[in-house]
Every structure is written in structure tokens, then in C-alpha cells.
XYZ file of C-alpha atoms in Angstrom:
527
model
C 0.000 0.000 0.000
C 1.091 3.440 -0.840
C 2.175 5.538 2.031
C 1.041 8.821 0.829
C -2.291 9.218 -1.935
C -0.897 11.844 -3.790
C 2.326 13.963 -4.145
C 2.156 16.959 -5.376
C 5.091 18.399 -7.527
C 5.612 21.943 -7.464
C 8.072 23.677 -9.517
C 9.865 26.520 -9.399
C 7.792 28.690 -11.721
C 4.437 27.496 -10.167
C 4.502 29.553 -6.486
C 0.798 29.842 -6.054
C -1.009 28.202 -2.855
C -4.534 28.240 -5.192
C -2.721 26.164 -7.950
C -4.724 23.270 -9.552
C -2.294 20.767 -8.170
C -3.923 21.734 -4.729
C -7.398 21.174 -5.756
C -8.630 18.410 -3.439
C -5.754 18.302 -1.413
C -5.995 16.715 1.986
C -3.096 17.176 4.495
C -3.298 13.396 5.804
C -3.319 11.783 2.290
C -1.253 13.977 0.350
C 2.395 15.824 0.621
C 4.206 18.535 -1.645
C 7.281 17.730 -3.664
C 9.955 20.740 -4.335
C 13.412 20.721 -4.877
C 16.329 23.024 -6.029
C 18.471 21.103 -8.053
C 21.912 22.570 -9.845
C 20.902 21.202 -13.417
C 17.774 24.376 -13.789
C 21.051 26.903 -13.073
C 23.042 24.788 -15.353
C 21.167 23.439 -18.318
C 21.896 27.135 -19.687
C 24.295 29.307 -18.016
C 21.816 31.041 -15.788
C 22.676 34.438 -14.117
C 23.380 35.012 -10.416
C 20.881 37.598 -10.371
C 17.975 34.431 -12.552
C 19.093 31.758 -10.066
C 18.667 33.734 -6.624
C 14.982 34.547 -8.193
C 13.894 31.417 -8.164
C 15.281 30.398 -5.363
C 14.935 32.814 -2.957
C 10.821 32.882 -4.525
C 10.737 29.067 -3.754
C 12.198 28.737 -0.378
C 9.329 31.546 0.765
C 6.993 29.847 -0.619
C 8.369 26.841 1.351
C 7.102 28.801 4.291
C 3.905 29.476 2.536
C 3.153 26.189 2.379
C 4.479 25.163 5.518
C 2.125 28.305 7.509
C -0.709 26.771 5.366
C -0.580 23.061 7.050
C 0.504 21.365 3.697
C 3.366 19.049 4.380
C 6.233 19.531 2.433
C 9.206 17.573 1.443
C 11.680 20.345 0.214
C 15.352 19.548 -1.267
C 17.634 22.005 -0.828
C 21.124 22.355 -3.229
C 23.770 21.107 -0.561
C 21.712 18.474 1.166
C 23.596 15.112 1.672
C 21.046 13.456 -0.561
C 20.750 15.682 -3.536
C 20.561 14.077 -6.846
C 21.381 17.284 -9.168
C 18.588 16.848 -11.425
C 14.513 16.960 -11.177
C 13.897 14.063 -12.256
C 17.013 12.361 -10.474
C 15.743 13.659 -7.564
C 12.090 12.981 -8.112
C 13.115 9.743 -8.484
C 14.655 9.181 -5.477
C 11.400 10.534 -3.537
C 9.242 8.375 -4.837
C 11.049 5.801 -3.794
C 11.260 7.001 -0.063
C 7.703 8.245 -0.074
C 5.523 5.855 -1.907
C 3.429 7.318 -3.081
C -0.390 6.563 -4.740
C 0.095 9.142 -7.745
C 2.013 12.352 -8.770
C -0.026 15.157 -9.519
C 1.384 18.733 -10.934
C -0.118 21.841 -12.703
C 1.018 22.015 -15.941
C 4.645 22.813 -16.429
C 6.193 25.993 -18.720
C 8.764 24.373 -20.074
C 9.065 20.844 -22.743
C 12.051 19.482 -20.980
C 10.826 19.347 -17.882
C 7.537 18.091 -18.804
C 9.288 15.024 -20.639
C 11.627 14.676 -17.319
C 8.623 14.093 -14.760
C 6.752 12.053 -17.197
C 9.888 10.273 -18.020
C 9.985 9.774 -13.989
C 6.311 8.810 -13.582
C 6.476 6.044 -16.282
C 9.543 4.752 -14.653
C 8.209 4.208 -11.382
C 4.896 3.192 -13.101
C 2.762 5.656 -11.169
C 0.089 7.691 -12.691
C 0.444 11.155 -13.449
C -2.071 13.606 -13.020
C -1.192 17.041 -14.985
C -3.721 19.703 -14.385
C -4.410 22.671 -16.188
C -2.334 26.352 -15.254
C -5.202 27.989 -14.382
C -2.661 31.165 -14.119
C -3.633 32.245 -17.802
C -6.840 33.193 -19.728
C -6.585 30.783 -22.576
C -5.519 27.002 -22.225
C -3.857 25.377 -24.974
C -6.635 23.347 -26.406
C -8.559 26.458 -26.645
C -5.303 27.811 -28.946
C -5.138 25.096 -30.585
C -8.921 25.482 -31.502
C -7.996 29.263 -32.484
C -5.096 28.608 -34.925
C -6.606 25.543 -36.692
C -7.350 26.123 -40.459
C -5.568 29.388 -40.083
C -2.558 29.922 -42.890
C -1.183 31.774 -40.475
C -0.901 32.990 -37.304
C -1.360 36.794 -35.881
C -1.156 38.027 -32.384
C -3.942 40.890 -33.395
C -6.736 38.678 -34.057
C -6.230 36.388 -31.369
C -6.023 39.408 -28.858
C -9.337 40.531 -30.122
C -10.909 36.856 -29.964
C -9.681 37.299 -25.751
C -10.793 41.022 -25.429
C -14.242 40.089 -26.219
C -14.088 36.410 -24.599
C -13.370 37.930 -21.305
C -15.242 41.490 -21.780
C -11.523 43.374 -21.466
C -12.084 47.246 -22.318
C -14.926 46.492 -24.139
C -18.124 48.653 -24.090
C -22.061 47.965 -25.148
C -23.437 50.583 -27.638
C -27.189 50.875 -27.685
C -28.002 47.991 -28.407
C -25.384 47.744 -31.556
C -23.543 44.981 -29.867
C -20.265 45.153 -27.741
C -17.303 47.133 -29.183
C -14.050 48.275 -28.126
C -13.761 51.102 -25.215
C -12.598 54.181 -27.096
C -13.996 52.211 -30.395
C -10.239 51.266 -31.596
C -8.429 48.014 -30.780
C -4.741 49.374 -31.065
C -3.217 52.577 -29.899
C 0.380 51.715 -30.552
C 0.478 54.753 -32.900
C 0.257 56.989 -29.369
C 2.697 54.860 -28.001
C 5.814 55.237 -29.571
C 7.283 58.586 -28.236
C 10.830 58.805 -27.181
C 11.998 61.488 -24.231
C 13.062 63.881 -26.315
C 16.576 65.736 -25.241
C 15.409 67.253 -21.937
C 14.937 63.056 -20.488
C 12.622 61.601 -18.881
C 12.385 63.883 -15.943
C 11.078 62.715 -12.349
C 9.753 59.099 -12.938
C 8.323 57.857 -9.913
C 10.872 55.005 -8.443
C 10.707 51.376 -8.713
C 9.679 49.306 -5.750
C 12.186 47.607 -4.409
C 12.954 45.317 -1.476
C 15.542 44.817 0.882
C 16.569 41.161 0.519
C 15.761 39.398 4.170
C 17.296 36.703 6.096
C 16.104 34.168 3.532
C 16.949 35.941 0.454
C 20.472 36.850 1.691
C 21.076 33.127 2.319
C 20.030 32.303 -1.059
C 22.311 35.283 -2.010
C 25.293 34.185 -0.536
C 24.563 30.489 -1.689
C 24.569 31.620 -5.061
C 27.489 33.848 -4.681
C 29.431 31.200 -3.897
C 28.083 27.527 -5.561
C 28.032 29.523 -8.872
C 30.464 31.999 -8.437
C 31.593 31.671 -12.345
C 28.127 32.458 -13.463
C 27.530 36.061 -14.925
C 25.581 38.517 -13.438
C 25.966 40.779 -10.108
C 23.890 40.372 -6.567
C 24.416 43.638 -4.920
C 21.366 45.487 -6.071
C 18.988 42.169 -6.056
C 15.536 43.708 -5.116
C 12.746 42.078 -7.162
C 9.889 40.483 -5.554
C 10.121 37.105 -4.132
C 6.938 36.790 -2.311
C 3.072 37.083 -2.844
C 2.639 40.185 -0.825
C 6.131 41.935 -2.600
C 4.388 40.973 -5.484
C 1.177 42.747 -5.213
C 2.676 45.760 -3.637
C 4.624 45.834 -6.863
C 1.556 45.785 -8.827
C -0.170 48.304 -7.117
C 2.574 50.752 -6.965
C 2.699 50.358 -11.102
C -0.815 51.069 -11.632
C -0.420 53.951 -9.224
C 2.378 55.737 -10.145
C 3.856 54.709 -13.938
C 1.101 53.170 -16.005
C -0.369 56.915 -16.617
C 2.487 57.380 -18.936
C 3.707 53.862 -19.401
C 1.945 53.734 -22.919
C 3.643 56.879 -24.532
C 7.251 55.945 -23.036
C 7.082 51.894 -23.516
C 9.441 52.531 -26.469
C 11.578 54.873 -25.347
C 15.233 53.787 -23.557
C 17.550 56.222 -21.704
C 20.948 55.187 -20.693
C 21.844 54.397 -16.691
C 17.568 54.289 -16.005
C 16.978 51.027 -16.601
C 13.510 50.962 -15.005
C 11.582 53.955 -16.233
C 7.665 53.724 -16.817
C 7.852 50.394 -16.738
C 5.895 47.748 -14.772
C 8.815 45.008 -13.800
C 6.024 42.336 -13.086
C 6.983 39.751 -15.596
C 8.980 37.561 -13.005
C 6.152 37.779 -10.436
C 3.335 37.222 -13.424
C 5.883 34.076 -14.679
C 6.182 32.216 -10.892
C 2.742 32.576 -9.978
C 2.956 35.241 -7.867
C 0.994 37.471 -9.643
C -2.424 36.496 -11.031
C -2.749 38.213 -15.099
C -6.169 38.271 -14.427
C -5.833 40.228 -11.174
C -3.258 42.188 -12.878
C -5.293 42.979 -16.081
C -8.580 44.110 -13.826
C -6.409 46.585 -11.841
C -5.076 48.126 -15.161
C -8.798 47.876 -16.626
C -10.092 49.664 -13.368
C -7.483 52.895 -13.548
C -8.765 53.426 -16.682
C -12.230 53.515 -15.803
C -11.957 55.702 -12.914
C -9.626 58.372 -14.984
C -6.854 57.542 -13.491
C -4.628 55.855 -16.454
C -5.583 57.303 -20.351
C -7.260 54.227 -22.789
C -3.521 54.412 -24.802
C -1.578 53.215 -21.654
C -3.974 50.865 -20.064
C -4.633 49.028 -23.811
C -0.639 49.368 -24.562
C -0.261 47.560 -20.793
C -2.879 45.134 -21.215
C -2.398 44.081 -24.966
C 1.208 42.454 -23.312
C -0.688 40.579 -20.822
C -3.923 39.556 -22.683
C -2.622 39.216 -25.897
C 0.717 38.624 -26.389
C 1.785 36.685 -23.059
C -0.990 34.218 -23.990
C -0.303 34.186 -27.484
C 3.670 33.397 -27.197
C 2.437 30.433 -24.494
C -0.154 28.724 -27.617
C 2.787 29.148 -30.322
C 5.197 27.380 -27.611
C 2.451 24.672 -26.731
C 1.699 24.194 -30.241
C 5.101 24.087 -32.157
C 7.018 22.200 -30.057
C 9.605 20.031 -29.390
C 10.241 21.395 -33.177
C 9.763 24.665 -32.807
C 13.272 25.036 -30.652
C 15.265 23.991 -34.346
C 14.018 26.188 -36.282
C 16.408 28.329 -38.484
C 14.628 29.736 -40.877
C 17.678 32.309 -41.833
C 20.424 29.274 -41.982
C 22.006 32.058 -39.332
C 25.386 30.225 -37.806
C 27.319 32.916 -36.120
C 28.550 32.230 -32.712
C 26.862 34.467 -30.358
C 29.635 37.529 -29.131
C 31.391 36.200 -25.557
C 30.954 39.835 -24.445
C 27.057 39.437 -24.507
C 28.008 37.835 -21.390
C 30.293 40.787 -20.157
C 28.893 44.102 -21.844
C 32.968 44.580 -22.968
C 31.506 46.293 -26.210
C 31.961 50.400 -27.516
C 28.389 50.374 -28.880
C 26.783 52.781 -26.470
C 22.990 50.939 -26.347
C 24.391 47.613 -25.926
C 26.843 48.836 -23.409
C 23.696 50.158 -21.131
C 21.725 47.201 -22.079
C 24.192 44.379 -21.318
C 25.152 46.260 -18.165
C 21.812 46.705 -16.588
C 21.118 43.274 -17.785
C 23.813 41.154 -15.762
C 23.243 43.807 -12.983
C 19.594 43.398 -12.330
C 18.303 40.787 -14.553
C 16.684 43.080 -16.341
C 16.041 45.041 -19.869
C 12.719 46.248 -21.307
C 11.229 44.769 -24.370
C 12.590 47.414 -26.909
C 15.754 46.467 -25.226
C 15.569 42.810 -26.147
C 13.923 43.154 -29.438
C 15.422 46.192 -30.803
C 19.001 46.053 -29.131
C 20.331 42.711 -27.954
C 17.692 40.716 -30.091
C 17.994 43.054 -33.144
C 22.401 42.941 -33.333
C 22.294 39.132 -33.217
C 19.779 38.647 -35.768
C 21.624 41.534 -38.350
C 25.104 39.338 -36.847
C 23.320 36.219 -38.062
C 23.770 34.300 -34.696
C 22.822 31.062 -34.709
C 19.165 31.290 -33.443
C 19.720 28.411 -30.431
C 22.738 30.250 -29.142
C 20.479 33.955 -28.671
C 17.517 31.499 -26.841
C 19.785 30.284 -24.903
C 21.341 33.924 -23.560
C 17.856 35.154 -23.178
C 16.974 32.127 -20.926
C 20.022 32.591 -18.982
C 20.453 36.060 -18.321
C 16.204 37.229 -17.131
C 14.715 36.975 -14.034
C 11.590 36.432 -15.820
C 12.735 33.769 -18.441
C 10.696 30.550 -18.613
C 10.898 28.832 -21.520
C 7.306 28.989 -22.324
C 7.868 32.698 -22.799
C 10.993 33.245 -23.396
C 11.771 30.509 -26.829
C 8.525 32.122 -28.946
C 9.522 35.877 -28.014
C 13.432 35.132 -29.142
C 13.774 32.661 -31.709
C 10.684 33.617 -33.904
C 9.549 37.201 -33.023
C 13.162 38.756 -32.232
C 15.289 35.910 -34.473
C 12.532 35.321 -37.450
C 14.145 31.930 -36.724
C 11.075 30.055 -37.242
C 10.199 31.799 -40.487
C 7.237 34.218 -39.790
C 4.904 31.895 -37.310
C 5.257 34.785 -34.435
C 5.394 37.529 -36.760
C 4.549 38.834 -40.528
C 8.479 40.040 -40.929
C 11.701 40.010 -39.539
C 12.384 43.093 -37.126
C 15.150 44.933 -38.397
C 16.619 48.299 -38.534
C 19.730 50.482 -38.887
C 21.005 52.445 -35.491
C 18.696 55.274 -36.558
C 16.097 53.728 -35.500
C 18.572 53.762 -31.808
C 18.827 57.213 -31.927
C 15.660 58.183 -32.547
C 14.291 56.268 -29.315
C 17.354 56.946 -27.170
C 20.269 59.497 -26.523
C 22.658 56.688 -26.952
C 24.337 57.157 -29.895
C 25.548 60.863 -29.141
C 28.164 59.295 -26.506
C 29.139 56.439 -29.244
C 32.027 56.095 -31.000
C 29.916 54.739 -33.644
C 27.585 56.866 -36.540
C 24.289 55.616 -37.384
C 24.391 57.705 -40.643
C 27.150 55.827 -41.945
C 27.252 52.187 -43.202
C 31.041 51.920 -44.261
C 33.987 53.551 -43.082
C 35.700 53.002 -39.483
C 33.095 55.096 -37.991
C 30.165 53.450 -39.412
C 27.738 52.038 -36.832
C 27.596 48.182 -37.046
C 23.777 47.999 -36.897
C 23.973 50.288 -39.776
C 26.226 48.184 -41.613
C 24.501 45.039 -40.769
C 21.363 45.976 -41.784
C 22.461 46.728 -45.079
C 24.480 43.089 -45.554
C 21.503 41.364 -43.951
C 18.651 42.665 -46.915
C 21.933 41.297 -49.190
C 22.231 38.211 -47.818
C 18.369 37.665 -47.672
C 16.907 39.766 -50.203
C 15.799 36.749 -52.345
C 13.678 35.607 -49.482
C 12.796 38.572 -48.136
C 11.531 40.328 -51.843
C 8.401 38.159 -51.470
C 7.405 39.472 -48.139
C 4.903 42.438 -48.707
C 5.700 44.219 -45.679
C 9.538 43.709 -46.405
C 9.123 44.817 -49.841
C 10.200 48.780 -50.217
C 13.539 47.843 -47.345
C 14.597 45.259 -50.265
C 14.124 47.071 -52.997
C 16.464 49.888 -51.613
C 19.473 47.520 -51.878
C 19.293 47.985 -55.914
C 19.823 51.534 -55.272
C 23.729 50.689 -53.951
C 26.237 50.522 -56.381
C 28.431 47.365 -56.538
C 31.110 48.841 -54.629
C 28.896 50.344 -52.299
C 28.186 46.439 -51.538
C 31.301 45.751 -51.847
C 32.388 47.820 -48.923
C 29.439 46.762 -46.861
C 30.038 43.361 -47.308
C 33.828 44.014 -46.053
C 32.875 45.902 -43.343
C 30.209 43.315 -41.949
C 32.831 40.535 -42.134
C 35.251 42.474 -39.831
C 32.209 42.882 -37.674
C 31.619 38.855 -37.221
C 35.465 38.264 -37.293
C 35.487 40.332 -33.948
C 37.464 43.275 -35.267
C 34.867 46.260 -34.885
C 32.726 46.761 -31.499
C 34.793 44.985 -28.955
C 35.946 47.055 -26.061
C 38.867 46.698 -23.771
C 37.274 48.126 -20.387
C 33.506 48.780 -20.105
C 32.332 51.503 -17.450
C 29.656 49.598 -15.528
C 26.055 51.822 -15.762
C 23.024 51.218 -13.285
């Protein structure tokens, strides 16, 4: 006879006492499973800042769970008996516990998944994975969405949830239910950059001082992965439910008013700006979307946020955090091969220093392995944008991204960097590959006027590399890319350079990928 009915297996990225795994749960039958293990800081090279996180999140949660009479068998990295892997370890419990079943909510990531089944089938016990009640569409209900579709667009699905759930929507006498303000999209309000004078008095982040917990995580991490990059001194991100909602309510009080306008805009050394920094908290359960969505929904309605921010805010949460969760759920185990450009450029080694002269990826990089941390237009438009001009192989950038984020889980993260940042799986996450020269850099930032570097120039020692590699990247692709409508005027530029115009472009993007241009010697640290 079993010793225990059920045990529950909680991961890392599921820190939510109201989690499907618990429904039914009864504290003489049943137990909870967690364990920190060095293969989910290894598998990638995760940050110091990514591993203490998670862990520090977990092991108060621990006491959650604990404070809620739920008995818990909890591995720590050290103990005696640690196996070094989930399902190593998994294994191992199962064999000390005995117990009826495993049951888990649904996990975020395909390796893990095929680890605890892998574990269950060995020790021929049934598995019971429930849905992640944590988001507003499951993935049969995808599924359902992007059958018989040629292809896929976030747009259309975000509409499909707007009115599913009744999310700024409106009735209008009787002519059915449209959209509050009667336009889906206001991204055309919210693209403004500072402007010279900066960004002026933006309300600070909240922050909190790491306690006795989190500073033994800290100095855990500082020393069992002392090689890994990143820094610890300014950890401050939320590692518990009540951080978490403080952090939430502090957003929609004092930076979602202008949030929409400024979601674009970067300034170097301000790494936090108008934006919300919930991400981590939304992505290991500490945060609720749905809560999150009806607070942004509700400043809105009282006056407090305008329609442009609160749609900007929500259309990330509603529509594209759910979206990038169906592609993942859908495409893989494929999906993670894809290479739609044939790109096989090693990644740079100082994306994991920030030893570069290029001013934006300087700031980004730094505030990155600092705090864990870089906006979207960051990742997209910065980091994402130079690897994808480089032509780094797409594996290598999903990797980095996983590593280097508090808020990477691969659920998330793989969709967002190998097809809408990468184009890596051909145009399944988006209608075009995102690309620009470093004009596009200055116009949204005051980065390039303390570069060494010229966005106006595409050749020449002075020539901006994202310049240049914009330019070789419509060469290399432009028989691909000519067939893509929204792609179509960028090509058709290239027959406007004159062969030795290509020439020299060509030259100058090789010295780029040999190492020769963008490479500094000592990087002043920022943030």
C-alpha cells in the first residue's frame, strides 16, 4: 500500500497556494514535492541575479506552504542526498515516499515536462497534470484558435480574448459590444521617445531589501556559482506574494499613466523607467494576469490611467503573453530547431560581459547582468535586433535570453526570441523580420551621441555596425525577403547601392563577425 495518496510536484515557476495541483488536497493523504536542483542553473548558463529569483521565490513559498498546514518535502542544493537533477531527484522521492500518484499543474517548459513524465512512467505511477489555471486561454482552446488558419497573428487572437473575457470592451445601444474608445490598437500613441530634456522625475521602482532568507540564497549563489555572470548587490525584485502585489499596485499607481507613450523609449543608466517590472512575479505565480489585467482595466475607468496606456499595458498581458504560451504549446519540441535564416554565427562572448563600444548595448548588457533586467525594446530592438543583423545562430540567442532574465521561462521566453526577435522560425510569431539600422537607436534613445559609432554611416571606421549590418543582412536575404509584402520597399532599396557600395558593406560586416569592430577593452559599468 502506498504511504502517501498523492504527491504533489511543485516547480519553481508554479509559487501559487490556489494552484490546480492543490485542488482536493488533503493534508493526511497527500504531501508537496519541491526541490532546487543545480541542473535548472546549469542546463543554460543562468545568471546570479535568474538563479537567486527562483530560489529565494521558492524557499518563501516553502514557508507558505508550511504556515498553510501542507506538508512539504523540500530539497535544498547542498543536502547530503541531492541528486542534481529533477527528475534524479524525483526519483529518489518516490522511492522514499511511496506514493499513490504524482499530480502537478502544468509545467512551462518541454524538458521538464518530458523529465517528470519520463519519472512517472519509470516508477509506473500515474500522473495527473492539471491545467495552469494562471492564464486566460488554455492550450486546447489555442489550438482550436489557430486551426485552419494559414497563419498565425497576435492581433486577431487578442481581439478573440478582449471580447471572450469582456476586457475594455463597451455595449453601444443595443449595436452589440465594441471596443472602449472604439479602436483596438493605440500603438500609434505609443511610440514617443523622451526627447533631449529626459525623462524627468519618474516615480521610483519598488524595491525590497533582501531578508534573512533571500540573503542566504544570495550568498549560496554567490558562492556555488560563483563563475556564473551577473551581479547580486542590487537584487531587489519580488520574491513573495505580498512583494508581489505591492509591486503591482505601486505600477498602476504611479507609472502606467504614462507607461503607454514611453514603452518605447530607452535612456541610458535608467533602466527601469515607466515600466511595470512584473513579468517575473506574473511568470512564478505570484501574480495572477487576471488580477493584474482588472487593476489596469479599473485605472482606466476611474480616470486615473488614459485608454492608450492601459490598452498598450494590457495588450502584453492579454494578448501577447498568452499568445507566445499557444505558439510554444503548439510548435514544439520542433519549434526550438528552427532556423529559418540558416544564421550560424557564434553568439559575441561579451554578450556575457557588456565589454563592447556600442553605447545601447553597453547600457543594455550592463543593466542586464546587474539586475536581470532590460525592457522589451531592449531585447527586441538592441540585444535581439544585433544578433539577428550578426546572423547568430538562433539556439545560441535562446539560450542567452533564458540565462540572463529573471523572468525567463521557456514557455515565454523561446517564442519571443527565436521567432519574433530571431525570425528563426520563419514568420509563425510575426509577418516580418524586425530589423533596422542604429537610426532607429537614436531616434528612441540618446545613446548614440556618446558612441564612437555613426548611425548615418554604413562603411567607413566610424560606421555604426547595426547600420552596416542591416544593409548586408537585406543582401544576404533579399531573395527571401523580396516576397514578403511588408519587407518589400527595405529590399528594394538595396538595388539603389552601387556594386562597390556592396562591396564595402560586405567588407565591413565581415570584420564585424570576425570580432574586429565593437569589442571594447574596459567597459564603465552603468546602473
Amino acid at each position: 500500500m502506498p504511504e502517501l495518496r498523492s504527491l504533489i510536484v511543485v516547480l519553481g515557476d508554479q509559487l501559487d497556494l490556489e494552484a490546480s495541483a492543490f485542488d482536493g488536497f488533503d493534508a493526511d493523504l497527500d504531501a508537496v514535492w519541491m526541490a532546487e536542483v543545480d541542473e535548472e542553473s546549469t542546463h543554460v548558463w543562468s545568471s546570479k541575479p535568474r538563479i537567486v529569483m527562483f530560489l529565494a521565490a521558492m524557499r518563501h513559498f516553502a514557508l507558505a506552504l508550511r504556515a498553510a498546514g501542507r506538508t512539504l518535502h523540500y530539497t535544498r542544493l547542498g543536502d547530503p542526498e541531492n541528486r542534481g537533477s529533477l527528475g534524479a531527484q524525483l526519483h529518489a522521492d518516490i522511492l522514499r515516499l511511496r506514493p499513490g500518484r504524482l499530480v502537478m499543474t502544468a509545467p512551462g517548459d518541454w524538458r521538464v515536462l518530458q523529465a517528470i513524465k519520463g519519472v512517472a512512467g519509470a516508477s509506473n505511477l500515474p500522473l495527473d497534470i492539471r491545467e495552469d489555471r494562471h492564464f486566460f486561454t488554455g492550450i486546447r482552446e489555442f489550438a482550436a484558435h489557430a486551426k485552419g488558419r494559414k497563419s498565425l497573428r497576435m492581433e486577431y487572437f487578442y481581439r478573440e480574448q478582449r471580447k471572450r473575457h469582456h476586457v475594455l470592451m463597451q455595449g453601444d445601444g443595443g449595436k452589440g459590444v465594441e471596443p472602449v474608445g472604439g479602436q483596438w490598437n493605440f500603438d500609434a500613441e505609443n511610440r514617443e521617445a523622451f526627447g533631449a530634456a529626459g525623462p524627468g522625475a519618474v516615480p521610483p521602482r519598488v524595491s525590497f531589501e533582501p531578508d534573512a532568507v533571500t540573503r542566504e540564497v544570495i550568498a549560496l549563489v554567490d558562492t556555488r556559482f560563483a563563475q556564473h555572470p551577473g551581479r547580486l548587490e542590487s537584487f531587489a525584485w519580488p520574491v513573495t506574494r505580498a512583494q508581489a502585489l505591492r509591486s503591482m499596485r505601486a505600477f498602476i499607481a504611479d507609472r502606467l499613466p504614462l507607461f503607454g507613450r514611453y514603452q518605447d523609449a530607452m535612456w541610458p543608466g535608467d533602466p527601469w523607467l515607466h515600466h511595470s517590472h512584473l513579468s517575473a512575479a506574473l511568470n512564478l505565480k505570484l501574480l495572477n494576469p487576471r488580477e493584474v489585467v482588472a487593476a489596469a482595466e479599473a485605472a482606466n475607468r476611474t480616470g486615473h490611467a488614459p485608454l492608450a496606456s492601459v490598452e498598450g499595458f494590457i495588450r502584453q498581458i492579454l494578448g501577447w503573453r498568452e499568445y507566445v504560451r499557444g505558439i510554444y504549446w503548439t510548435q514544439m519540441p520542433g519549434y526550438a530547431e528552427r532556423n529559418a535564416l540558416d544564421a550560424q554565427q557564434d553568439l559575441p562572448a561579451w554578450y556575457w560581459t557588456g565589454a563592447t563600444d556600442m553605447a545601447c548595448l553597453r547600457d543594455a548588457l550592463a543593466q542586464t547582468l546587474t539586475h536581470g533586467y532590460a525592457n522589451h525594446i531592449q531585447r527586441l530592438m538592441v540585444t535581439g535586433l544585433y544578433a539577428l543583423m550578426l546572423g547568430v545562430q538562433p539556439k545560441q540567442v535562446h539560450a542567452w535570453y533564458l540565462a540572463v532574465y529573471v523572468d525567463a521561462v521557456e514557455w515565454v521566453e523561446l517564442p519571443n526570441t527565436l521567432g519574433m526577435s530571431q525570425y528563426a522560425d520563419g514568420g509563425v510569431m510575426g509577418s516580418k523580420p524586425y530589423i533596422a539600422t542604429g537610426k532607429y537607436i537614436q531616434r528612441m534613445s540618446p545613446h548614440c551621441k556618446s558612441c564612437r559609432y555613426d548611425p548615418a554611416q554604413r562603411t567607413g571606421e566610424n560606421a555604426c555596425p547595426f547600420t552596416t549590418l542591416y544593409w548586408d543582412f537585406l543582401m544576404r536575404h533579399e531573395a527571401a525577403l523580396a516576397g514578403n509584402p511588408r519587407m518589400s520597399l527595405q529590399v528594394k532599396n538595396v538595388a539603389r547601392l552601387s556594386e562597390e557600395q556592396k562591396q564595402a558593406i560586405q567588407a565591413r560586416a565581415v570584420s564585424i563577425r570576425r570580432g574586429e569592430v565593437g569589442v571594447a577593452v574596459e567597459v564603465e559599468r552603468d546602473g
